[in-house]
Short mmCIF file of C-alpha atoms and ligand atoms in Angstrom, two decimals:
data_model
loop_
_atom_site.label_atom_id
_atom_site.label_comp_id
_atom_site.label_asym_id
_atom_site.label_seq_id
_atom_site.Cartn_x
_atom_site.Cartn_y
_atom_site.Cartn_z
CA MET A 1 21.49 38.17 -48.07
CA ILE A 2 21.34 37.98 -44.25
CA ASP A 3 20.00 40.61 -41.82
CA LEU A 4 21.67 40.36 -38.42
CA TYR A 5 19.75 41.87 -35.51
CA TYR A 6 22.59 42.59 -33.27
CA TRP A 7 23.96 44.61 -30.33
CA PRO A 8 27.67 44.32 -29.38
CA THR A 9 27.46 41.82 -26.58
CA PRO A 10 29.02 38.33 -26.21
CA ASN A 11 25.98 36.68 -27.71
CA GLY A 12 26.00 39.08 -30.62
CA HIS A 13 29.76 38.58 -31.24
CA LYS A 14 29.19 34.89 -31.76
CA ILE A 15 27.28 35.58 -34.96
CA THR A 16 29.67 38.27 -36.39
CA LEU A 17 32.49 35.84 -35.75
CA PHE A 18 30.71 33.29 -37.96
CA LEU A 19 29.73 35.68 -40.71
CA GLU A 20 33.18 37.22 -41.00
CA GLU A 21 34.84 33.77 -41.07
CA ALA A 22 32.42 32.58 -43.74
CA GLY A 23 32.48 35.68 -45.71
CA LEU A 24 28.75 35.80 -46.02
CA PRO A 25 27.27 39.17 -46.98
CA TYR A 26 25.27 40.58 -44.06
CA THR A 27 23.71 43.80 -42.91
CA ILE A 28 23.62 44.74 -39.31
CA LYS A 29 20.33 45.93 -38.00
CA PRO A 30 21.18 47.35 -34.54
CA VAL A 31 18.86 46.42 -31.70
CA ASN A 32 19.85 48.79 -28.87
CA ILE A 33 19.07 46.68 -25.86
CA THR A 34 19.99 49.64 -23.60
CA GLN A 35 17.05 51.57 -25.09
CA GLY A 36 14.60 48.73 -24.97
CA GLU A 37 14.45 48.17 -28.70
CA GLN A 38 14.32 44.37 -28.09
CA PHE A 39 10.70 44.92 -27.15
CA ARG A 40 9.64 46.43 -30.47
CA PRO A 41 6.85 44.38 -32.14
CA GLU A 42 8.68 44.11 -35.37
CA PHE A 43 11.69 42.54 -33.53
CA LEU A 44 9.48 40.34 -31.32
CA ALA A 45 7.99 38.94 -34.55
CA ILE A 46 11.35 37.31 -35.37
CA SER A 47 12.61 36.97 -31.75
CA PRO A 48 9.80 36.24 -29.48
CA ASN A 49 12.09 35.90 -26.40
CA ASN A 50 13.03 39.60 -26.81
CA ARG A 51 16.70 39.01 -26.91
CA MET A 52 19.26 39.51 -29.66
CA PRO A 53 20.90 38.10 -31.75
CA ALA A 54 18.45 36.99 -34.44
CA ILE A 55 18.88 36.69 -38.25
CA VAL A 56 16.69 36.79 -41.30
CA ASP A 57 18.07 34.86 -44.19
CA HIS A 58 16.53 36.24 -47.43
CA ALA A 59 18.15 33.50 -49.60
CA PRO A 60 17.56 30.23 -47.84
CA LEU A 61 18.96 26.99 -49.17
CA GLN A 62 15.71 25.47 -50.40
CA LYS A 63 14.60 28.91 -51.81
CA GLY A 64 11.16 30.24 -50.86
CA ALA A 65 10.28 32.72 -48.21
CA ALA A 66 12.96 34.28 -45.99
CA ILE A 67 13.77 32.32 -42.80
CA SER A 68 14.17 33.97 -39.46
CA VAL A 69 16.15 32.41 -36.57
CA PHE A 70 16.54 33.35 -32.99
CA GLU A 71 18.83 31.95 -30.22
CA SER A 72 22.62 32.27 -30.84
CA GLY A 73 23.17 28.47 -30.86
CA ALA A 74 20.40 27.84 -33.39
CA ILE A 75 21.69 30.62 -35.56
CA LEU A 76 25.29 29.28 -35.47
CA LEU A 77 23.96 25.78 -36.36
CA TYR A 78 21.73 27.19 -39.09
CA LEU A 79 24.65 29.03 -40.66
CA ALA A 80 27.08 26.17 -40.35
CA ASP A 81 24.51 23.83 -42.12
CA LYS A 82 23.75 26.42 -44.83
CA THR A 83 27.51 27.04 -45.71
CA GLU A 84 28.73 23.49 -44.80
CA HIS A 85 31.51 25.18 -42.84
CA PHE A 86 32.65 25.19 -39.19
CA ILE A 87 30.77 21.86 -38.36
CA PRO A 88 32.05 18.44 -39.59
CA ALA A 89 29.81 16.38 -41.84
CA ASP A 90 30.72 13.03 -40.12
CA VAL A 91 28.41 11.96 -37.26
CA ARG A 92 31.23 11.71 -34.67
CA GLY A 93 32.70 15.06 -35.39
CA ARG A 94 29.30 16.69 -35.62
CA VAL A 95 28.17 15.42 -32.29
CA GLU A 96 31.33 16.76 -30.58
CA VAL A 97 30.63 20.20 -31.91
CA LEU A 98 27.03 20.01 -30.82
CA GLU A 99 27.99 18.83 -27.34
CA TRP A 100 30.17 21.89 -26.79
CA LEU A 101 27.86 24.25 -28.44
CA PHE A 102 25.04 23.23 -26.14
CA TRP A 103 27.49 23.30 -23.21
CA GLN A 104 28.21 26.99 -23.98
CA VAL A 105 24.59 28.04 -24.47
CA GLY A 106 23.41 26.16 -21.49
CA GLY A 107 26.34 26.63 -19.11
CA LEU A 108 29.15 29.00 -19.73
CA GLY A 109 26.93 31.80 -21.27
CA PRO A 110 24.24 31.90 -18.52
CA MET A 111 26.67 31.46 -15.68
CA ALA A 112 29.24 34.05 -16.93
CA GLY A 113 26.22 36.25 -17.59
CA GLN A 114 25.03 36.02 -13.99
CA ASN A 115 28.59 36.57 -12.88
CA GLY A 116 28.82 39.72 -14.89
CA HIS A 117 25.43 40.92 -13.56
CA PHE A 118 26.18 40.40 -9.93
CA SER A 119 29.94 41.44 -10.14
CA ARG A 120 29.58 44.55 -12.23
CA PHE A 121 25.97 45.67 -12.84
CA ALA A 122 23.74 44.91 -9.86
CA PRO A 123 22.93 48.02 -7.96
CA GLU A 124 23.59 46.06 -4.61
CA LYS A 125 26.70 44.00 -4.04
CA ILE A 126 25.62 40.65 -2.87
CA PRO A 127 28.64 38.58 -1.76
CA TYR A 128 26.84 35.17 -1.92
CA ALA A 129 25.72 35.74 -5.44
CA ILE A 130 29.10 37.07 -6.62
CA GLU A 131 30.99 34.24 -5.04
CA ARG A 132 28.55 31.60 -6.43
CA TYR A 133 28.90 32.82 -10.10
CA VAL A 134 32.63 33.65 -9.93
CA LYS A 135 33.20 30.07 -8.56
CA GLU A 136 30.93 28.44 -11.26
CA THR A 137 32.58 30.52 -14.06
CA GLY A 138 36.02 29.26 -12.69
CA ARG A 139 34.77 25.70 -12.72
CA LEU A 140 33.58 26.03 -16.39
CA TYR A 141 36.87 27.68 -17.38
CA GLY A 142 38.56 24.62 -15.83
CA VAL A 143 36.35 22.19 -17.87
CA LEU A 144 37.32 24.01 -21.08
CA ASN A 145 40.95 24.26 -20.14
CA LYS A 146 41.04 20.41 -19.61
CA ARG A 147 39.29 19.84 -22.96
CA LEU A 148 41.98 22.01 -24.63
CA ALA A 149 44.89 20.23 -23.07
CA ASP A 150 45.32 17.93 -26.03
CA ARG A 151 43.68 19.67 -28.93
CA GLU A 152 44.00 22.96 -30.76
CA TYR A 153 40.27 23.87 -30.85
CA ILE A 154 37.27 22.55 -28.79
CA ALA A 155 36.17 19.89 -31.37
CA GLY A 156 38.57 19.21 -34.07
CA ALA A 157 38.95 22.07 -36.46
CA TYR A 158 37.89 25.65 -35.65
CA SER A 159 34.11 25.48 -35.34
CA ILE A 160 30.90 27.03 -34.15
CA ALA A 161 31.69 25.52 -30.76
CA ASP A 162 34.75 27.78 -30.54
CA MET A 163 32.82 30.80 -31.90
CA ALA A 164 30.17 30.37 -29.17
CA ALA A 165 32.59 30.10 -26.31
CA TYR A 166 35.27 32.75 -27.25
CA PRO A 167 33.17 35.91 -26.70
CA TRP A 168 32.39 34.63 -23.13
CA ILE A 169 36.08 34.38 -22.33
CA VAL A 170 36.90 37.95 -23.61
CA PRO A 171 35.50 39.57 -20.38
CA HIS A 172 37.58 37.21 -18.20
CA GLN A 173 38.74 40.01 -15.94
CA MET A 174 35.32 41.24 -15.22
CA HIS A 175 34.34 37.68 -14.48
CA GLY A 176 37.13 37.45 -11.79
CA GLN A 177 39.20 34.92 -13.81
CA ASN A 178 42.95 34.91 -14.48
CA LEU A 179 43.81 33.20 -17.81
CA ASP A 180 47.34 32.34 -16.40
CA ASP A 181 45.32 29.82 -14.17
CA PHE A 182 44.09 28.11 -17.38
CA PRO A 183 47.17 27.81 -19.74
CA HIS A 184 45.46 25.69 -22.46
CA LEU A 185 42.51 27.98 -22.44
CA LYS A 186 44.79 30.88 -22.69
CA ARG A 187 46.75 29.50 -25.80
CA TRP A 188 43.33 28.77 -27.42
CA PHE A 189 42.00 32.29 -26.58
CA GLU A 190 45.10 34.00 -27.95
CA ALA A 191 44.95 31.88 -31.22
CA ILE A 192 41.33 32.97 -31.81
CA GLN A 193 42.12 36.54 -30.94
CA ARG A 194 44.70 36.59 -33.73
CA ARG A 195 42.36 35.34 -36.42
CA PRO A 196 41.62 38.17 -39.01
CA ALA A 197 37.94 37.39 -38.95
CA THR A 198 37.90 37.98 -35.16
CA THR A 199 39.51 41.33 -35.68
CA ARG A 200 36.93 42.25 -38.23
CA ALA A 201 34.00 40.95 -36.05
CA TYR A 202 35.07 43.15 -33.13
CA GLU A 203 35.63 46.14 -35.45
CA ARG A 204 32.04 45.79 -36.54
CA ALA A 205 31.00 45.83 -32.88
CA ALA A 206 32.92 48.96 -32.12
CA ALA A 207 31.27 50.76 -35.09
CA VAL A 208 27.80 49.79 -33.84
CA SER A 209 28.27 51.06 -30.33
CA ALA A 210 30.29 54.11 -31.42
N1 GSH B 1 19.98 32.45 -25.06
C1 GSH B 1 20.00 33.64 -25.85
C2 GSH B 1 20.49 34.73 -24.94
C3 GSH B 1 20.53 36.10 -25.68
C4 GSH B 1 20.66 37.27 -24.74
O1 GSH B 1 20.67 37.01 -23.44
N2 GSH B 1 20.78 38.40 -25.26
C5 GSH B 1 20.96 39.58 -24.42
C6 GSH B 1 22.15 40.37 -24.64
S1 GSH B 1 23.61 39.45 -24.49
C7 GSH B 1 19.65 40.45 -24.69
O2 GSH B 1 19.27 40.59 -25.78
N3 GSH B 1 19.17 41.05 -23.68
C8 GSH B 1 18.06 41.95 -23.67
C9 GSH B 1 17.18 41.79 -22.53
O3 GSH B 1 17.66 41.31 -21.40
O4 GSH B 1 16.05 42.49 -22.52
C10 GSH B 1 21.05 33.45 -27.03
O5 GSH B 1 21.98 32.64 -26.85
O6 GSH B 1 20.79 34.01 -28.08
#
């Protein structure tokens, strides 16, 4: 029913986490971003920002032509609305999920991404850039840690806000963070790690990059 244009990176994992939790049938269409496949015209037609993930839903709710969605936050929201799962229906619960979803796509993801770039992948080690993004990643971890001090998941029950954030905590060592400094975040991280759907999502990832 759903084609998932995917490569096993944190933004890609967000969507396999959802699809495995929801039990929706999907087919992975690998987009090897290390080989430039994100620039192919057929992919750009559904993802004009030349980034994965993207989806094509061949059985949308109101029938008709297939719907394509790019941007991981938009995809998570689309799938949550489609299935009526992992986002509350009530306005207060829904707005909390959206706040933290947008916090992830606008903050944690880009900052941790820059952190990984300058700490691990940049050909030149630039201390200012490394320090800036390691520090900002740590600040964001602190924000999430505080949020999780008095609740099990980020916004009520397990939701798309958790699915968006979790894959960006997985590379915490590469990002210069020690989870022991963030005990509530660590407890949340380990709880999501133990979910069977998380295991399945990361198994799909390993199969794609094998
Ligand atoms: N804001 C986008 C970011 C997606 C993104 O950065 N994807 C990366 C991999 S994690 C990508 O496709 N990179 C290809 C490139 O840089 O050309 C989202 O949340 O979906």
